Amino acid sequence: MKLRLGCAFSVFMWMWAAGPVTAQSQQGVADMNGPGMFLMGLASGTSANPAAYPMPMPMTRLGSWNAMFMGTAFVSDIQQSGPRGGDKLYSTNWFMASAEHRVGAKGAFEMDLMLSLEPATITDRRYPLLFQTGETAYGLPLTDAQHPHNFIMALGFHYVYQLGENTILDAYVAPVGDPALGPVAYPHRASAAELPEAPISHHWQDSTHIADDVVTLGISHKKLKLEASGFHGAEPGENRWIIQQGPIDSWSTRLWFFPSDNWAAQVSAGRLAHPEALEPEDQVRTTASLHYTRPMQGAAWSSSLIWGRNHSTATFRNLNSYLAESALPIHRRNWITGRWEMVDKDDLFSNQPDLVQQLDVLYGSTFRIGAYTVGYTRDVEVFRYVETGVGVNFSAYSLPDAIKPYYGNHPVGGNIFVRFRLRPTSTHK
């Protein structure tokens, strides 16, 4: 019941927000230039997809403010094989609203709020996802499962000031937000827009997209953008309905390069203080990514290449992850999707310490996992202001022989889903 009510409320809220604003959107876009356009191009926190990506957002004018809305919901049924596979009906979803206002001739201010009903639409504090690790449920480490996002995914405030014709200063403060670390987080990444499930490399690359007490300063000049952040490093707690706080005990820095509207690249590094509740060590995370978007057929083809590494200050292990993903539109209504991952995992048996010790003696502590996902989505006309799609994807995995007795020789998984997304205004069709 919570799942059905939560999904219905999400779709209703997004349709209500989108319905009345589209007629005025052209005027809102016309008035946005300089610092305003800079803010409008952000994805989560201060990250950005390539400028060529047609962001799916209705826009309007609210007095002297420019307002923008984005939202996506998936209702999915997942089935996975093997001794540790599972099945579940669940919904991943998020809605974002932001309001931007000019400040003088060279400045702009923006407030943004991002919400998710996943604490209600993902029951038991998880959905099945083979080889996924990170965070906890009921005081135990999550393995082969993905946690829900927080109800308040982001609450942030931006101020930008145009120092010169090609130079912009950017300040971002967020009780909950996304520090300058890693690529665009997967819920907002253009290349992941048709995939309802998280990557199994999430906690190696972009898991800090929901962090507490974030402060970021950045400066952009022509094609370059340099940022630095301070934030609270602990992953969100299990009470997903509240805003949690903590001292600013972690830091990160990120350099972006935008060679053209079609490309975006970043390298970043940060130290996270005690990110996992049940693990005492800090993590040093390093990432690099390359993103490409090409508008075509009323949509856009988007692809990403991502590398992420976690270094443990307790075990001194370096665990690497590699990801490639793409979303290709075909004849406007069809989407072909793919995601390839290779991840070093040392926490697949965190709830079985005796087994961890046995495997460590015989085979070592780290296992390289491959995940290979292909999918298809078909857009169907159902709602005026919401893009609806019906899709399916299939995942296969590669794994070392040492752990096949616990997962099966050839574990596989699949999702059947319905996708709802706010329809962009006419300027983005």
CSV table of C-alpha atoms in Angstrom, one decimal:
chain,number,residue,atom,x,y,z
A,1,MET,CA,0.0,0.0,0.0
A,2,LYS,CA,2.8,2.4,0.8
A,3,LEU,CA,4.4,1.7,-2.6
A,4,ARG,CA,1.1,2.4,-4.5
A,5,LEU,CA,0.3,5.5,-2.5
A,6,GLY,CA,3.8,6.9,-2.7
A,7,CYS,CA,4.1,6.4,-6.5
A,8,ALA,CA,0.7,7.9,-7.1
A,9,PHE,CA,1.5,11.0,-4.9
A,10,SER,CA,4.8,11.4,-6.8
A,11,VAL,CA,3.2,11.4,-10.2
A,12,PHE,CA,0.4,13.7,-9.1
A,13,MET,CA,2.8,16.2,-7.6
A,14,TRP,CA,5.0,16.3,-10.7
A,15,MET,CA,1.9,16.7,-13.0
A,16,TRP,CA,0.6,19.5,-10.8
A,17,ALA,CA,3.9,21.3,-10.9
A,18,ALA,CA,4.4,20.9,-14.7
A,19,GLY,CA,0.9,21.6,-15.9
A,20,PRO,CA,0.5,25.3,-15.3
A,21,VAL,CA,4.1,26.4,-16.1
A,22,THR,CA,4.8,25.3,-19.6
A,23,ALA,CA,3.0,28.1,-21.3
A,24,GLN,CA,5.1,30.8,-19.7
A,25,SER,CA,8.5,29.0,-20.1
A,26,GLN,CA,9.7,30.7,-23.2
A,27,GLN,CA,9.8,34.1,-21.3
A,28,GLY,CA,11.7,32.5,-18.4
A,29,VAL,CA,14.4,31.2,-20.7
A,30,ALA,CA,14.6,34.5,-22.6
A,31,ASP,CA,15.4,36.4,-19.3
A,32,MET,CA,18.1,33.9,-18.2
A,33,ASN,CA,21.6,34.7,-19.3
A,34,GLY,CA,25.1,35.0,-17.7
A,35,PRO,CA,25.0,33.8,-14.1
A,36,GLY,CA,21.4,32.7,-14.4
A,37,MET,CA,22.2,30.3,-17.3
A,38,PHE,CA,25.2,29.1,-15.3
A,39,LEU,CA,22.9,28.0,-12.5
A,40,MET,CA,20.3,26.5,-14.8
A,41,GLY,CA,22.9,24.1,-16.3
A,42,LEU,CA,23.8,22.4,-12.9
A,43,ALA,CA,22.6,18.9,-12.2
A,44,SER,CA,23.1,18.0,-8.5
A,45,GLY,CA,25.1,20.3,-6.2
A,46,THR,CA,27.6,22.0,-8.5
A,47,SER,CA,28.0,19.1,-11.0
A,48,ALA,CA,27.0,19.4,-14.6
A,49,ASN,CA,26.1,17.2,-17.6
A,50,PRO,CA,27.4,18.3,-21.0
A,51,ALA,CA,25.8,21.6,-22.0
A,52,ALA,CA,24.2,19.9,-25.1
A,53,TYR,CA,22.1,17.7,-22.9
A,54,PRO,CA,18.4,18.9,-23.2
A,55,MET,CA,17.5,18.8,-19.5
A,56,PRO,CA,14.0,17.6,-19.0
A,57,MET,CA,12.6,20.5,-17.0
A,58,PRO,CA,9.6,22.7,-17.3
A,59,MET,CA,10.3,26.4,-16.5
A,60,THR,CA,8.3,29.4,-15.6
A,61,ARG,CA,8.5,32.9,-14.2
A,62,LEU,CA,7.2,33.5,-10.6
A,63,GLY,CA,7.3,37.3,-10.4
A,64,SER,CA,10.9,38.2,-10.7
A,65,TRP,CA,12.1,34.6,-10.1
A,66,ASN,CA,12.9,31.9,-12.7
A,67,ALA,CA,11.6,28.5,-11.5
A,68,MET,CA,12.5,25.1,-12.8
A,69,PHE,CA,11.2,21.6,-12.1
A,70,MET,CA,12.5,18.1,-12.7
A,71,GLY,CA,11.2,14.7,-11.7
A,72,THR,CA,11.6,11.0,-12.4
A,73,ALA,CA,9.9,7.9,-11.0
A,74,PHE,CA,10.4,4.3,-11.8
A,75,VAL,CA,8.0,1.5,-10.7
A,76,SER,CA,10.1,-1.7,-11.1
A,77,ASP,CA,9.8,-5.4,-10.5
A,78,ILE,CA,13.3,-7.0,-10.1
A,79,GLN,CA,14.1,-10.7,-10.3
A,80,GLN,CA,17.5,-12.1,-9.6
A,81,SER,CA,18.9,-15.7,-9.7
A,82,GLY,CA,21.2,-17.6,-7.5
A,83,PRO,CA,21.4,-18.3,-3.7
A,84,ARG,CA,21.8,-14.6,-2.9
A,85,GLY,CA,19.4,-13.2,-5.5
A,86,GLY,CA,16.1,-11.7,-4.6
A,87,ASP,CA,12.9,-10.2,-6.1
A,88,LYS,CA,10.8,-7.2,-5.3
A,89,LEU,CA,8.4,-4.6,-6.5
A,90,TYR,CA,9.8,-1.2,-5.7
A,91,SER,CA,9.9,2.4,-6.8
A,92,THR,CA,12.9,4.8,-7.2
A,93,ASN,CA,12.0,8.4,-7.6
A,94,TRP,CA,13.0,12.0,-7.1
A,95,PHE,CA,11.6,15.5,-7.6
A,96,MET,CA,13.5,18.8,-7.8
A,97,ALA,CA,12.4,22.4,-7.7
A,98,SER,CA,14.7,25.4,-7.9
A,99,ALA,CA,14.2,29.1,-8.1
A,100,GLU,CA,16.7,31.6,-9.4
A,101,HIS,CA,16.8,35.4,-9.0
A,102,ARG,CA,19.2,38.0,-10.4
A,103,VAL,CA,21.3,39.9,-7.8
A,104,GLY,CA,22.4,43.2,-9.3
A,105,ALA,CA,23.9,43.3,-12.8
A,106,LYS,CA,26.5,40.5,-12.3
A,107,GLY,CA,25.1,38.1,-9.7
A,108,ALA,CA,22.4,35.5,-9.3
A,109,PHE,CA,21.0,33.5,-6.3
A,110,GLU,CA,19.3,30.1,-6.5
A,111,MET,CA,17.5,27.9,-4.0
A,112,ASP,CA,17.0,24.2,-4.8
A,113,LEU,CA,15.1,21.4,-3.0
A,114,MET,CA,15.2,17.7,-4.0
A,115,LEU,CA,12.8,15.2,-2.5
A,116,SER,CA,12.3,11.4,-2.8
A,117,LEU,CA,9.6,9.1,-1.5
A,118,GLU,CA,11.9,6.1,-1.6
A,119,PRO,CA,11.8,5.7,2.3
A,120,ALA,CA,8.1,4.7,1.6
A,121,THR,CA,8.3,3.1,-1.8
A,122,ILE,CA,11.3,0.9,-1.0
A,123,THR,CA,10.2,-1.3,1.8
A,124,ASP,CA,12.5,-3.1,4.3
A,125,ARG,CA,15.2,-0.3,3.7
A,126,ARG,CA,16.5,-2.0,0.6
A,127,TYR,CA,15.9,-3.5,-2.8
A,128,PRO,CA,17.7,-6.5,-4.2
A,129,LEU,CA,20.8,-5.8,-6.3
A,130,LEU,CA,23.4,-8.5,-6.7
A,131,PHE,CA,26.9,-7.6,-5.6
A,132,GLN,CA,25.9,-4.1,-4.3
A,133,THR,CA,27.4,-3.0,-1.0
A,134,GLY,CA,27.4,0.1,1.2
A,135,GLU,CA,25.5,1.5,4.1
A,136,THR,CA,23.4,-0.4,6.6
A,137,ALA,CA,19.9,-1.7,7.3
A,138,TYR,CA,18.7,-2.6,10.8
A,139,GLY,CA,22.2,-2.2,12.1
A,140,LEU,CA,23.8,-4.7,9.6
A,141,PRO,CA,25.9,-4.0,6.5
A,142,LEU,CA,23.9,-4.0,3.3
A,143,THR,CA,25.1,-6.7,0.8
A,144,ASP,CA,23.5,-7.6,-2.4
A,145,ALA,CA,21.0,-4.8,-1.9
A,146,GLN,CA,20.7,-1.1,-2.5
A,147,HIS,CA,19.5,1.4,0.1
A,148,PRO,CA,16.8,4.0,-0.5
A,149,HIS,CA,17.6,7.7,-0.9
A,150,ASN,CA,16.6,10.2,1.8
A,151,PHE,CA,13.3,12.0,1.7
A,152,ILE,CA,15.3,15.3,1.5
A,153,MET,CA,18.0,14.5,-1.0
A,154,ALA,CA,19.1,18.1,-1.3
A,155,LEU,CA,18.5,21.5,0.2
A,156,GLY,CA,21.0,24.0,-1.2
A,157,PHE,CA,21.7,27.6,-1.8
A,158,HIS,CA,23.9,29.0,-4.6
A,159,TYR,CA,25.3,32.4,-5.3
A,160,VAL,CA,27.3,33.2,-8.4
A,161,TYR,CA,29.0,36.4,-9.4
A,162,GLN,CA,30.4,37.3,-12.8
A,163,LEU,CA,33.9,38.5,-12.2
A,164,GLY,CA,34.6,39.1,-15.9
A,165,GLU,CA,33.3,38.2,-19.4
A,166,ASN,CA,34.4,34.6,-19.1
A,167,THR,CA,34.9,34.2,-15.3
A,168,ILE,CA,32.3,33.2,-12.7
A,169,LEU,CA,32.7,32.8,-9.0
A,170,ASP,CA,30.4,30.1,-7.5
A,171,ALA,CA,29.5,29.6,-3.8
A,172,TYR,CA,27.2,26.8,-2.6
A,173,VAL,CA,26.0,26.0,0.9
A,174,ALA,CA,23.7,23.0,1.6
A,175,PRO,CA,22.4,21.4,4.9
A,176,VAL,CA,22.0,18.4,2.5
A,177,GLY,CA,23.8,18.5,-0.8
A,178,ASP,CA,26.4,17.2,-3.2
A,179,PRO,CA,30.1,18.2,-2.6
A,180,ALA,CA,32.6,18.6,-5.4
A,181,LEU,CA,33.6,14.9,-5.6
A,182,GLY,CA,33.0,12.5,-8.4
A,183,PRO,CA,30.9,12.6,-11.6
A,184,VAL,CA,27.3,13.7,-11.9
A,185,ALA,CA,25.4,11.3,-9.5
A,186,TYR,CA,23.7,8.5,-11.3
A,187,PRO,CA,20.1,9.6,-10.6
A,188,HIS,CA,20.9,12.9,-12.5
A,189,ARG,CA,23.4,11.6,-15.1
A,190,ALA,CA,22.2,11.9,-18.7
A,191,SER,CA,23.6,8.4,-19.6
A,192,ALA,CA,21.8,6.7,-16.7
A,193,ALA,CA,18.4,8.3,-17.3
A,194,GLU,CA,16.7,5.0,-18.5
A,195,LEU,CA,18.2,2.7,-15.8
A,196,PRO,CA,16.1,2.4,-12.6
A,197,GLU,CA,18.8,0.6,-10.5
A,198,ALA,CA,22.0,1.9,-9.0
A,199,PRO,CA,25.4,0.9,-10.4
A,200,ILE,CA,27.3,-1.5,-8.1
A,201,SER,CA,30.2,1.0,-8.3
A,202,HIS,CA,28.1,3.7,-6.7
A,203,HIS,CA,30.1,3.8,-3.5
A,204,TRP,CA,33.3,4.1,-5.4
A,205,GLN,CA,32.2,7.0,-7.6
A,206,ASP,CA,29.3,9.2,-6.6
A,207,SER,CA,27.8,8.1,-3.2
A,208,THR,CA,28.5,11.5,-1.7
A,209,HIS,CA,25.7,13.1,-3.7
A,210,ILE,CA,23.7,13.1,-0.4
A,211,ALA,CA,26.1,14.6,2.2
A,212,ASP,CA,25.4,16.8,5.2
A,213,ASP,CA,26.7,20.3,5.8
A,214,VAL,CA,28.3,21.0,2.5
A,215,VAL,CA,30.2,24.2,1.7
A,216,THR,CA,31.7,24.6,-1.8
A,217,LEU,CA,33.6,27.4,-3.5
A,218,GLY,CA,34.3,27.3,-7.2
A,219,ILE,CA,35.6,29.5,-10.0
A,220,SER,CA,35.0,29.0,-13.7
A,221,HIS,CA,37.0,30.5,-16.5
A,222,LYS,CA,36.1,29.7,-20.1
A,223,LYS,CA,36.3,25.9,-20.4
A,224,LEU,CA,37.6,25.2,-16.9
A,225,LYS,CA,36.0,25.0,-13.5
A,226,LEU,CA,37.9,24.4,-10.2
A,227,GLU,CA,36.0,23.6,-7.0
A,228,ALA,CA,36.8,22.8,-3.4
A,229,SER,CA,34.3,21.5,-0.7
A,230,GLY,CA,34.1,20.8,3.0
A,231,PHE,CA,31.4,18.5,4.3
A,232,HIS,CA,30.4,15.8,6.8
A,233,GLY,CA,31.8,12.5,5.6
A,234,ALA,CA,29.4,9.9,7.2
A,235,GLU,CA,26.9,8.2,4.9
A,236,PRO,CA,23.2,9.0,5.7
A,237,GLY,CA,21.8,7.1,8.7
A,238,GLU,CA,18.9,4.7,8.5
A,239,ASN,CA,16.2,7.2,9.3
A,240,ARG,CA,15.7,8.5,5.8
A,241,TRP,CA,13.0,11.0,6.7
A,242,ILE,CA,15.1,13.5,8.6
A,243,ILE,CA,17.9,15.9,8.0
A,244,GLN,CA,21.0,14.7,9.8
A,245,GLN,CA,24.0,16.9,10.7
A,246,GLY,CA,27.6,16.6,11.7
A,247,PRO,CA,30.8,18.5,11.8
A,248,ILE,CA,32.6,19.4,8.5
A,249,ASP,CA,35.3,16.8,8.8
A,250,SER,CA,35.9,15.9,5.1
A,251,TRP,CA,37.2,17.7,2.1
A,252,SER,CA,37.3,17.3,-1.7
A,253,THR,CA,38.4,19.2,-4.8
A,254,ARG,CA,37.3,18.8,-8.4
A,255,LEU,CA,38.5,20.1,-11.8
A,256,TRP,CA,36.0,20.2,-14.7
A,257,PHE,CA,36.9,20.7,-18.4
A,258,PHE,CA,34.2,21.5,-21.0
A,259,PRO,CA,36.0,21.4,-24.4
A,260,SER,CA,32.6,21.9,-26.2
A,261,ASP,CA,28.9,21.7,-25.5
A,262,ASN,CA,29.0,18.0,-26.2
A,263,TRP,CA,31.7,17.1,-23.7
A,264,ALA,CA,32.3,17.3,-20.0
A,265,ALA,CA,35.2,15.8,-18.1
A,266,GLN,CA,36.3,15.9,-14.4
A,267,VAL,CA,38.9,14.6,-12.1
A,268,SER,CA,38.4,14.8,-8.3
A,269,ALA,CA,39.8,13.7,-5.0
A,270,GLY,CA,38.6,13.8,-1.4
A,271,ARG,CA,39.1,12.4,2.1
A,272,LEU,CA,35.9,11.1,3.7
A,273,ALA,CA,36.0,10.8,7.5
A,274,HIS,CA,34.4,7.5,8.7
A,275,PRO,CA,31.9,7.2,5.8
A,276,GLU,CA,30.6,3.8,6.8
A,277,ALA,CA,28.9,3.4,10.2
A,278,LEU,CA,30.3,0.0,10.9
A,279,GLU,CA,33.8,0.6,9.6
A,280,PRO,CA,36.3,2.7,11.6
A,281,GLU,CA,38.5,3.9,8.8
A,282,ASP,CA,38.5,6.9,6.6
A,283,GLN,CA,38.5,6.7,2.8
A,284,VAL,CA,40.5,8.6,0.2
A,285,ARG,CA,38.4,8.7,-3.0
A,286,THR,CA,39.8,9.5,-6.4
A,287,THR,CA,37.6,9.7,-9.5
A,288,ALA,CA,37.8,10.7,-13.2
A,289,SER,CA,35.1,10.7,-15.8
A,290,LEU,CA,34.3,11.7,-19.3
A,291,HIS,CA,30.7,12.5,-20.5
A,292,TYR,CA,29.4,12.9,-24.0
A,293,THR,CA,25.9,14.1,-25.2
A,294,ARG,CA,24.7,14.5,-28.8
A,295,PRO,CA,21.2,15.9,-29.4
A,296,MET,CA,19.4,13.8,-31.9
A,297,GLN,CA,15.8,12.8,-32.9
A,298,GLY,CA,14.2,15.1,-30.4
A,299,ALA,CA,16.2,13.6,-27.6
A,300,ALA,CA,19.9,13.0,-27.0
A,301,TRP,CA,22.4,10.2,-27.1
A,302,SER,CA,24.5,10.3,-23.8
A,303,SER,CA,27.4,8.2,-22.7
A,304,SER,CA,29.8,8.2,-19.8
A,305,LEU,CA,33.1,6.6,-18.9
A,306,ILE,CA,33.9,6.7,-15.1
A,307,TRP,CA,36.7,5.5,-12.9
A,308,GLY,CA,36.7,5.6,-9.1
A,309,ARG,CA,39.1,4.4,-6.4
A,310,ASN,CA,38.7,4.0,-2.7
A,311,HIS,CA,41.8,3.8,-0.5
A,312,SER,CA,41.2,2.6,3.1
A,313,THR,CA,43.3,4.3,5.7
A,314,ALA,CA,42.9,1.2,7.9
A,315,THR,CA,43.7,-1.7,5.5
A,316,PHE,CA,45.7,0.4,3.0
A,317,ARG,CA,43.8,-1.4,0.2
A,318,ASN,CA,43.1,0.4,-3.1
A,319,LEU,CA,39.8,-0.8,-4.6
A,320,ASN,CA,39.1,0.3,-8.1
A,321,SER,CA,35.9,0.6,-10.2
A,322,TYR,CA,35.3,1.1,-13.8
A,323,LEU,CA,32.0,2.0,-15.5
A,324,ALA,CA,30.8,2.7,-19.1
A,325,GLU,CA,27.1,3.5,-19.8
A,326,SER,CA,25.0,4.8,-22.6
A,327,ALA,CA,21.5,5.8,-23.5
A,328,LEU,CA,20.7,5.9,-27.2
A,329,PRO,CA,17.4,7.2,-28.6
A,330,ILE,CA,16.1,5.5,-31.8
A,331,HIS,CA,13.2,7.2,-33.7
A,332,ARG,CA,12.2,9.4,-30.7
A,333,ARG,CA,10.1,6.8,-28.8
A,334,ASN,CA,12.7,4.1,-28.3
A,335,TRP,CA,15.7,3.9,-26.0
A,336,ILE,CA,18.6,1.3,-26.1
A,337,THR,CA,20.6,1.4,-22.8
A,338,GLY,CA,23.7,-0.3,-21.6
A,339,ARG,CA,26.0,-0.3,-18.6
A,340,TRP,CA,29.3,-2.1,-18.1
A,341,GLU,CA,31.0,-2.3,-14.7
A,342,MET,CA,34.1,-3.8,-13.2
A,343,VAL,CA,34.5,-3.3,-9.4
A,344,ASP,CA,36.8,-4.6,-6.7
A,345,LYS,CA,34.8,-5.7,-3.7
A,346,ASP,CA,36.1,-6.7,-0.3
A,347,ASP,CA,32.8,-6.5,1.7
A,348,LEU,CA,30.5,-9.0,0.0
A,349,PHE,CA,30.5,-11.2,3.2
A,350,SER,CA,30.5,-8.5,5.9
A,351,ASN,CA,27.7,-10.2,7.8
A,352,GLN,CA,29.7,-13.5,7.9
A,353,PRO,CA,33.1,-12.8,9.6
A,354,ASP,CA,34.1,-16.5,9.9
A,355,LEU,CA,33.6,-16.9,6.1
A,356,VAL,CA,35.6,-13.7,5.5
A,357,GLN,CA,38.5,-15.1,7.4
A,358,GLN,CA,38.3,-18.5,5.6
A,359,LEU,CA,38.1,-16.8,2.1
A,360,ASP,CA,40.9,-14.4,3.0
A,361,VAL,CA,43.3,-17.3,3.9
A,362,LEU,CA,42.5,-19.3,0.8
A,363,TYR,CA,41.9,-16.7,-1.9
A,364,GLY,CA,42.6,-13.2,-0.6
A,365,SER,CA,40.2,-10.5,0.6
A,366,THR,CA,39.2,-8.8,-2.6
A,367,PHE,CA,37.1,-10.1,-5.5
A,368,ARG,CA,36.7,-8.4,-8.9
A,369,ILE,CA,33.0,-8.4,-10.0
A,370,GLY,CA,31.8,-7.6,-13.5
A,371,ALA,CA,28.2,-6.4,-14.2
A,372,TYR,CA,26.8,-6.2,-17.8
A,373,THR,CA,23.4,-4.6,-18.3
A,374,VAL,CA,21.4,-4.0,-21.5
A,375,GLY,CA,17.9,-2.6,-21.7
A,376,TYR,CA,15.1,-1.2,-23.8
A,377,THR,CA,12.5,1.5,-23.1
A,378,ARG,CA,9.5,2.4,-25.2
A,379,ASP,CA,7.9,5.8,-24.7
A,380,VAL,CA,4.1,5.7,-24.7
A,381,GLU,CA,1.7,8.7,-24.6
A,382,VAL,CA,-0.4,8.6,-21.4
A,383,PHE,CA,-0.1,12.0,-19.7
A,384,ARG,CA,0.2,15.4,-21.2
A,385,TYR,CA,2.9,16.7,-18.9
A,386,VAL,CA,4.7,13.5,-18.1
A,387,GLU,CA,6.8,11.3,-20.4
A,388,THR,CA,5.9,7.7,-19.7
A,389,GLY,CA,8.0,4.7,-20.8
A,390,VAL,CA,7.7,1.0,-20.4
A,391,GLY,CA,11.0,-0.9,-20.3
A,392,VAL,CA,13.1,-3.9,-19.4
A,393,ASN,CA,16.7,-4.6,-18.7
A,394,PHE,CA,18.8,-7.7,-18.2
A,395,SER,CA,22.1,-8.0,-16.2
A,396,ALA,CA,24.7,-10.8,-16.3
A,397,TYR,CA,27.7,-11.0,-13.9
A,398,SER,CA,31.2,-12.3,-13.9
A,399,LEU,CA,32.9,-13.4,-10.6
A,400,PRO,CA,35.9,-15.3,-9.3
A,401,ASP,CA,35.5,-19.1,-9.0
A,402,ALA,CA,36.1,-18.8,-5.2
A,403,ILE,CA,32.8,-17.2,-4.6
A,404,LYS,CA,30.6,-19.1,-7.1
A,405,PRO,CA,29.4,-21.5,-4.4
A,406,TYR,CA,27.7,-18.6,-2.7
A,407,TYR,CA,26.3,-16.8,-5.8
A,408,GLY,CA,26.0,-19.6,-8.4
A,409,ASN,CA,28.1,-20.1,-11.5
A,410,HIS,CA,26.1,-17.6,-13.7
A,411,PRO,CA,24.0,-15.2,-11.7
A,412,VAL,CA,21.6,-13.0,-13.6
A,413,GLY,CA,19.0,-10.4,-12.9
A,414,GLY,CA,16.3,-8.4,-14.7
A,415,ASN,CA,14.0,-5.4,-14.3
A,416,ILE,CA,10.6,-4.7,-15.8
A,417,PHE,CA,9.6,-1.1,-15.2
A,418,VAL,CA,7.4,1.8,-16.0
A,419,ARG,CA,9.1,5.2,-16.1
A,420,PHE,CA,7.5,8.6,-15.4
A,421,ARG,CA,9.4,11.8,-16.2
A,422,LEU,CA,8.4,15.5,-16.3
A,423,ARG,CA,8.0,16.5,-19.9
A,424,PRO,CA,10.4,19.3,-20.9
A,425,THR,CA,9.1,22.6,-22.3
A,426,SER,CA,9.0,23.3,-26.0
A,427,THR,CA,12.4,24.8,-26.0
A,428,HIS,CA,13.9,21.4,-25.0
A,429,LYS,CA,11.9,19.1,-27.2
